[in-house]
Each structure stands twice: as C-alpha cells, then as structure tokens.
Amino acid sequence: MHSRRLLIGALSLGVLVATPAAAEEQAPTAQAKATARSLADEGWNLYTAGRYEEALEAFSRAEAKVHAPTFLLMMARASNKLGKLLEARALYKRIAEEKLAASATPGFVQAQTSANEELALLAPRIPALRVVVTGAPSDAIKLTLDGSSIEPSSFVERNPGDHVLTASMAGRRAVARTIHLTEWAREQLTLDASSLAVEHPSGAPAHAAAGAPPRSAAETRASHAGVRTPAQRDDASGLNTTVVYAGMALAGVAAVTGSVFGIVSLNKESEADDMHVYLEKKDGPSACANDKNAEQCGELLSTRKDASTYTKAAWGCFGGAAAVGAATLIYYWTAPRQAQEGTRAQVIPHLGLAGSGILITGAW
C-alpha cells in the first residue's frame, strides 16, 4: 500500500516536477493527469494480481500521458517479473540517470533510490553467452544469436530463455543450435570450425558424394554438427554419456531453483524485518499484544512463515542437486570404458557466490 501511495501521490496532489529536458514542453493538462492516474491505479491492481504483461501495458500508457519516475519504476518491476531483464535494466538506468529538480516530490526521489537499489540486484542475474571459435580464424565464421550478429569470444547478454545460435562459414554447411540461458549463468560454447560439414557443389555434403554408406537421420544431423550420436558414443565406451549429461543438467536445474528460492526467502525475511521495525517504532515491543495491530501482525506472521517455507525449499533443492550430482559423478567414475577421443562437449552445473547456472563447454 505504501508503494501504491508513492506511485500515484504526485498525480493525486497535481504536482509533477519536470526534468530540465522537459521543462520547455507544455505542462500536462488536468485531463492527462486524471487519465494517467487512472491508468496507474489499474496498473497497480494488475501488478498485485500477478498480471504483469497487462500491468506493463497500463503503466506504459500512463507514462505516455504524463512522465513520472514512479511509472517507469513499475514498468521496470513488471518487466523484471516477466523475465525481460534487459528491458528492466534499461528502465532502471533511465530512472537512476534522470536529473530531478530540487522541488521533486518525495515519491520521485524514492523511485530513483529504489531504482538504484533494484538495478544493483538485477545486473548479475542477466545471463551471458560467449562462443569461442577453434580450427579457423574467428573472422572466417559468421555467428548470429537470434538473428543478430555477435563477435566470437565476447560475452553477449540476453534475457533468460531459449535462443538460436547460428554459425556459417564459406564452403561449409551452416548449423543452428538452440541455447537455453538461465539467470545468473555465464556460459561458454566452443565451436570447432573443422567440424562443419563441407558443402558439396551439388548441395549434398562431401561424404555423400564420396559414396559413404547410408546413415540414419540422427547420425546425418550429428555429422553435420561434428558430434556423435549417443549410440555412437556408447559403442566406443561403456559409459552412457546421455545419463551423465542428463544427471548434470538435472543437478544444475535443481541448484538454480534452490538459488531462486533462497533469494525469495531473503526478500521475505527483509520484508518481515521492515514490518517488525515499523510496528516496534509505532507501539513498542507490545505492538502485537492483545489483538493490537491485528491485520499488520497477521501479515508479519504470514511473511515469516513464507520465508521459512522458501528456505526449506531452497535447502531441499540444494540437497537434491548435491545428491544427483554425486550419483552422476560416481557413475562417471565407475562406468567401464575404452580409450576414446576427447570429450567434445560438457554440461557442467555452476554454483558460486555470484549465482548458479549450467556451464556448457566443449566443441560442436
């Protein structure tokens, strides 16, 4: 409720402080203010109901009517909830870099303070991918991520989710891979240029023209990408690599989930601490005695319980990740195998102070 008051307080008072860049523009009309206030109220209700896409639209329309850092802040928060971390960061930066007038309302000042704090928490969550090229000069290969050109060996930030990475090279068949990025992750993928299938003048790969025996569709696709199918790998070794990859991926997902639960738990604890401090300042140590402040004290208790639940869930996920990871490593160490060529790809769960994720490294 406090955030809502700050959100529309400036409009309710009819005081909107223009920035230096907007000082020469015409002041918003009373009708524009009323419309913006109505849209902000609608956006808040949608946000608290978890309808973040609609809330973002409402706050965007309010901002289009009347500029206010409080509108931008809620747009950033809605974008954050939707997993649009890059868009959220841009909005937070816009608020943080805005020069407020000395007479700016408390709501605007608080919005700028909150933007700086939330930006610091958001930045390390944005995942990044780096593609390292071997077997050919890096400038001989064209790399695109979601259709946009990227430079080899440079980290590229993207929102969490699936992204299509394409590699093309003169005289070779282009290949595309779907890469899944999770929050906190900084992933590296090594591309062996020599593994790209040579393009035959007729349009077929060179191995087909040379009269190579027919292969299954899965083997053909794997050959184009320069990797072996699980069946081919298992023929060369008693180790079932599919089990190893699946185990490591599952452990990584569990670790990431545990980290998310841990962050939510910390946020809940922080909210509860703020409420407790507020109640003690208001009515002293007996603020919750004799049904005093019943509603607020009930909310405090509920928040504490939620924090405890998320903490238990986080530890459960971490325990599961450790168990799956240990079982996978034991299988990897104990499975019989023959001498084989070096592993071409690895999926490794990453767990560190800055966050968790899955590190993909190796060659295509």
JSON list of C-alpha atoms in Angstrom, two decimals, residues 18-123:
[
{"chain": "A", "resi": 18, "resn": "ALA", "atom": "CA", "xyz": [9.50, 18.46, -14.98]},
{"chain": "A", "resi": 19, "resn": "THR", "atom": "CA", "xyz": [13.08, 17.50, -15.70]},
{"chain": "A", "resi": 20, "resn": "PRO", "atom": "CA", "xyz": [15.40, 20.07, -17.31]},
{"chain": "A", "resi": 21, "resn": "ALA", "atom": "CA", "xyz": [14.99, 18.36, -20.69]},
{"chain": "A", "resi": 22, "resn": "ALA", "atom": "CA", "xyz": [11.22, 18.54, -20.43]},
{"chain": "A", "resi": 23, "resn": "ALA", "atom": "CA", "xyz": [10.97, 21.96, -18.83]},
{"chain": "A", "resi": 24, "resn": "GLU", "atom": "CA", "xyz": [10.23, 23.65, -22.13]},
{"chain": "A", "resi": 25, "resn": "GLU", "atom": "CA", "xyz": [7.44, 21.26, -23.00]},
{"chain": "A", "resi": 26, "resn": "GLN", "atom": "CA", "xyz": [3.84, 22.12, -22.32]},
{"chain": "A", "resi": 27, "resn": "ALA", "atom": "CA", "xyz": [2.70, 21.14, -18.82]},
{"chain": "A", "resi": 28, "resn": "PRO", "atom": "CA", "xyz": [0.31, 18.16, -18.77]},
{"chain": "A", "resi": 29, "resn": "THR", "atom": "CA", "xyz": [-3.35, 19.04, -18.74]},
{"chain": "A", "resi": 30, "resn": "ALA", "atom": "CA", "xyz": [-5.70, 18.15, -15.91]},
{"chain": "A", "resi": 31, "resn": "GLN", "atom": "CA", "xyz": [-7.32, 15.57, -18.19]},
{"chain": "A", "resi": 32, "resn": "ALA", "atom": "CA", "xyz": [-3.94, 13.97, -18.97]},
{"chain": "A", "resi": 33, "resn": "LYS", "atom": "CA", "xyz": [-3.16, 13.78, -15.24]},
{"chain": "A", "resi": 34, "resn": "ALA", "atom": "CA", "xyz": [-6.51, 12.19, -14.48]},
{"chain": "A", "resi": 35, "resn": "THR", "atom": "CA", "xyz": [-6.07, 9.63, -17.25]},
{"chain": "A", "resi": 36, "resn": "ALA", "atom": "CA", "xyz": [-2.53, 8.81, -16.10]},
{"chain": "A", "resi": 37, "resn": "ARG", "atom": "CA", "xyz": [-3.70, 8.46, -12.50]},
{"chain": "A", "resi": 38, "resn": "SER", "atom": "CA", "xyz": [-6.49, 6.08, -13.58]},
{"chain": "A", "resi": 39, "resn": "LEU", "atom": "CA", "xyz": [-4.08, 4.00, -15.69]},
{"chain": "A", "resi": 40, "resn": "ALA", "atom": "CA", "xyz": [-1.57, 3.85, -12.81]},
{"chain": "A", "resi": 41, "resn": "ASP", "atom": "CA", "xyz": [-4.29, 2.66, -10.44]},
{"chain": "A", "resi": 42, "resn": "GLU", "atom": "CA", "xyz": [-5.31, -0.01, -12.97]},
{"chain": "A", "resi": 43, "resn": "GLY", "atom": "CA", "xyz": [-1.67, -1.00, -13.46]},
{"chain": "A", "resi": 44, "resn": "TRP", "atom": "CA", "xyz": [-1.13, -1.40, -9.72]},
{"chain": "A", "resi": 45, "resn": "ASN", "atom": "CA", "xyz": [-4.16, -3.68, -9.38]},
{"chain": "A", "resi": 46, "resn": "LEU", "atom": "CA", "xyz": [-2.95, -5.80, -12.31]},
{"chain": "A", "resi": 47, "resn": "TYR", "atom": "CA", "xyz": [0.58, -5.96, -10.90]},
{"chain": "A", "resi": 48, "resn": "THR", "atom": "CA", "xyz": [-0.55, -7.10, -7.46]},
{"chain": "A", "resi": 49, "resn": "ALA", "atom": "CA", "xyz": [-2.76, -9.72, -9.17]},
{"chain": "A", "resi": 50, "resn": "GLY", "atom": "CA", "xyz": [0.28, -11.14, -10.96]},
{"chain": "A", "resi": 51, "resn": "ARG", "atom": "CA", "xyz": [-0.89, -9.99, -14.40]},
{"chain": "A", "resi": 52, "resn": "TYR", "atom": "CA", "xyz": [2.46, -8.43, -15.24]},
{"chain": "A", "resi": 53, "resn": "GLU", "atom": "CA", "xyz": [2.08, -8.17, -19.03]},
{"chain": "A", "resi": 54, "resn": "GLU", "atom": "CA", "xyz": [-1.15, -6.17, -18.66]},
{"chain": "A", "resi": 55, "resn": "ALA", "atom": "CA", "xyz": [0.34, -4.13, -15.82]},
{"chain": "A", "resi": 56, "resn": "LEU", "atom": "CA", "xyz": [3.31, -3.20, -18.01]},
{"chain": "A", "resi": 57, "resn": "GLU", "atom": "CA", "xyz": [0.94, -2.05, -20.74]},
{"chain": "A", "resi": 58, "resn": "ALA", "atom": "CA", "xyz": [-1.09, 0.07, -18.29]},
{"chain": "A", "resi": 59, "resn": "PHE", "atom": "CA", "xyz": [1.96, 1.77, -16.78]},
{"chain": "A", "resi": 60, "resn": "SER", "atom": "CA", "xyz": [3.42, 2.35, -20.26]},
{"chain": "A", "resi": 61, "resn": "ARG", "atom": "CA", "xyz": [0.22, 4.12, -21.30]},
{"chain": "A", "resi": 62, "resn": "ALA", "atom": "CA", "xyz": [0.28, 6.19, -18.10]},
{"chain": "A", "resi": 63, "resn": "GLU", "atom": "CA", "xyz": [3.89, 7.20, -18.79]},
{"chain": "A", "resi": 64, "resn": "ALA", "atom": "CA", "xyz": [2.91, 8.19, -22.34]},
{"chain": "A", "resi": 65, "resn": "LYS", "atom": "CA", "xyz": [0.30, 10.56, -20.89]},
{"chain": "A", "resi": 66, "resn": "VAL", "atom": "CA", "xyz": [2.42, 12.07, -18.12]},
{"chain": "A", "resi": 67, "resn": "HIS", "atom": "CA", "xyz": [6.08, 11.38, -17.39]},
{"chain": "A", "resi": 68, "resn": "ALA", "atom": "CA", "xyz": [6.79, 10.19, -13.84]},
{"chain": "A", "resi": 69, "resn": "PRO", "atom": "CA", "xyz": [9.74, 8.14, -12.49]},
{"chain": "A", "resi": 70, "resn": "THR", "atom": "CA", "xyz": [7.22, 6.18, -10.43]},
{"chain": "A", "resi": 71, "resn": "PHE", "atom": "CA", "xyz": [5.56, 4.91, -13.62]},
{"chain": "A", "resi": 72, "resn": "LEU", "atom": "CA", "xyz": [8.93, 3.91, -15.06]},
{"chain": "A", "resi": 73, "resn": "LEU", "atom": "CA", "xyz": [9.78, 2.09, -11.82]},
{"chain": "A", "resi": 74, "resn": "MET", "atom": "CA", "xyz": [6.65, -0.04, -12.03]},
{"chain": "A", "resi": 75, "resn": "MET", "atom": "CA", "xyz": [7.35, -0.71, -15.72]},
{"chain": "A", "resi": 76, "resn": "ALA", "atom": "CA", "xyz": [10.81, -1.94, -14.73]},
{"chain": "A", "resi": 77, "resn": "ARG", "atom": "CA", "xyz": [9.39, -4.16, -11.99]},
{"chain": "A", "resi": 78, "resn": "ALA", "atom": "CA", "xyz": [6.79, -5.67, -14.32]},
{"chain": "A", "resi": 79, "resn": "SER", "atom": "CA", "xyz": [9.48, -6.31, -16.96]},
{"chain": "A", "resi": 80, "resn": "ASN", "atom": "CA", "xyz": [11.60, -7.96, -14.27]},
{"chain": "A", "resi": 81, "resn": "LYS", "atom": "CA", "xyz": [8.72, -10.26, -13.30]},
{"chain": "A", "resi": 82, "resn": "LEU", "atom": "CA", "xyz": [8.24, -11.21, -16.97]},
{"chain": "A", "resi": 83, "resn": "GLY", "atom": "CA", "xyz": [11.90, -12.23, -17.32]},
{"chain": "A", "resi": 84, "resn": "LYS", "atom": "CA", "xyz": [12.64, -9.24, -19.56]},
{"chain": "A", "resi": 85, "resn": "LEU", "atom": "CA", "xyz": [15.77, -8.42, -17.60]},
{"chain": "A", "resi": 86, "resn": "LEU", "atom": "CA", "xyz": [17.47, -6.33, -20.30]},
{"chain": "A", "resi": 87, "resn": "GLU", "atom": "CA", "xyz": [14.39, -4.15, -20.69]},
{"chain": "A", "resi": 88, "resn": "ALA", "atom": "CA", "xyz": [14.08, -3.82, -16.91]},
{"chain": "A", "resi": 89, "resn": "ARG", "atom": "CA", "xyz": [17.72, -2.76, -16.63]},
{"chain": "A", "resi": 90, "resn": "ALA", "atom": "CA", "xyz": [17.27, -0.08, -19.30]},
{"chain": "A", "resi": 91, "resn": "LEU", "atom": "CA", "xyz": [14.28, 1.35, -17.41]},
{"chain": "A", "resi": 92, "resn": "TYR", "atom": "CA", "xyz": [16.09, 1.28, -14.06]},
{"chain": "A", "resi": 93, "resn": "LYS", "atom": "CA", "xyz": [19.05, 3.11, -15.63]},
{"chain": "A", "resi": 94, "resn": "ARG", "atom": "CA", "xyz": [16.74, 5.69, -17.16]},
{"chain": "A", "resi": 95, "resn": "ILE", "atom": "CA", "xyz": [15.28, 6.46, -13.74]},
{"chain": "A", "resi": 96, "resn": "ALA", "atom": "CA", "xyz": [18.67, 6.46, -12.00]},
{"chain": "A", "resi": 97, "resn": "GLU", "atom": "CA", "xyz": [20.22, 8.83, -14.55]},
{"chain": "A", "resi": 98, "resn": "GLU", "atom": "CA", "xyz": [17.32, 11.30, -14.61]},
{"chain": "A", "resi": 99, "resn": "LYS", "atom": "CA", "xyz": [18.17, 14.67, -13.09]},
{"chain": "A", "resi": 100, "resn": "LEU", "atom": "CA", "xyz": [15.36, 15.54, -10.70]},
{"chain": "A", "resi": 101, "resn": "ALA", "atom": "CA", "xyz": [14.55, 19.12, -9.86]},
{"chain": "A", "resi": 102, "resn": "ALA", "atom": "CA", "xyz": [15.26, 20.32, -6.34]},
{"chain": "A", "resi": 103, "resn": "SER", "atom": "CA", "xyz": [11.49, 20.54, -5.81]},
{"chain": "A", "resi": 104, "resn": "ALA", "atom": "CA", "xyz": [10.87, 16.94, -6.90]},
{"chain": "A", "resi": 105, "resn": "THR", "atom": "CA", "xyz": [8.20, 15.13, -4.90]},
{"chain": "A", "resi": 106, "resn": "PRO", "atom": "CA", "xyz": [9.21, 12.51, -2.28]},
{"chain": "A", "resi": 107, "resn": "GLY", "atom": "CA", "xyz": [7.64, 9.85, -4.49]},
{"chain": "A", "resi": 108, "resn": "PHE", "atom": "CA", "xyz": [10.00, 10.71, -7.36]},
{"chain": "A", "resi": 109, "resn": "VAL", "atom": "CA", "xyz": [13.05, 10.77, -5.07]},
{"chain": "A", "resi": 110, "resn": "GLN", "atom": "CA", "xyz": [12.08, 7.42, -3.56]},
{"chain": "A", "resi": 111, "resn": "ALA", "atom": "CA", "xyz": [11.54, 5.96, -7.05]},
{"chain": "A", "resi": 112, "resn": "GLN", "atom": "CA", "xyz": [15.08, 6.96, -8.02]},
{"chain": "A", "resi": 113, "resn": "THR", "atom": "CA", "xyz": [16.51, 5.46, -4.81]},
{"chain": "A", "resi": 114, "resn": "SER", "atom": "CA", "xyz": [14.59, 2.22, -5.36]},
{"chain": "A", "resi": 115, "resn": "ALA", "atom": "CA", "xyz": [15.72, 2.08, -9.00]},
{"chain": "A", "resi": 116, "resn": "ASN", "atom": "CA", "xyz": [19.38, 2.25, -7.97]},
{"chain": "A", "resi": 117, "resn": "GLU", "atom": "CA", "xyz": [18.93, -0.48, -5.35]},
{"chain": "A", "resi": 118, "resn": "GLU", "atom": "CA", "xyz": [16.97, -2.81, -7.62]},
{"chain": "A", "resi": 119, "resn": "LEU", "atom": "CA", "xyz": [19.36, -2.23, -10.52]},
{"chain": "A", "resi": 120, "resn": "ALA", "atom": "CA", "xyz": [22.27, -3.47, -8.39]},
{"chain": "A", "resi": 121, "resn": "LEU", "atom": "CA", "xyz": [20.34, -6.67, -7.60]},
{"chain": "A", "resi": 122, "resn": "LEU", "atom": "CA", "xyz": [19.21, -7.19, -11.20]},
{"chain": "A", "resi": 123, "resn": "ALA", "atom": "CA", "xyz": [22.52, -6.75, -13.06]}
]
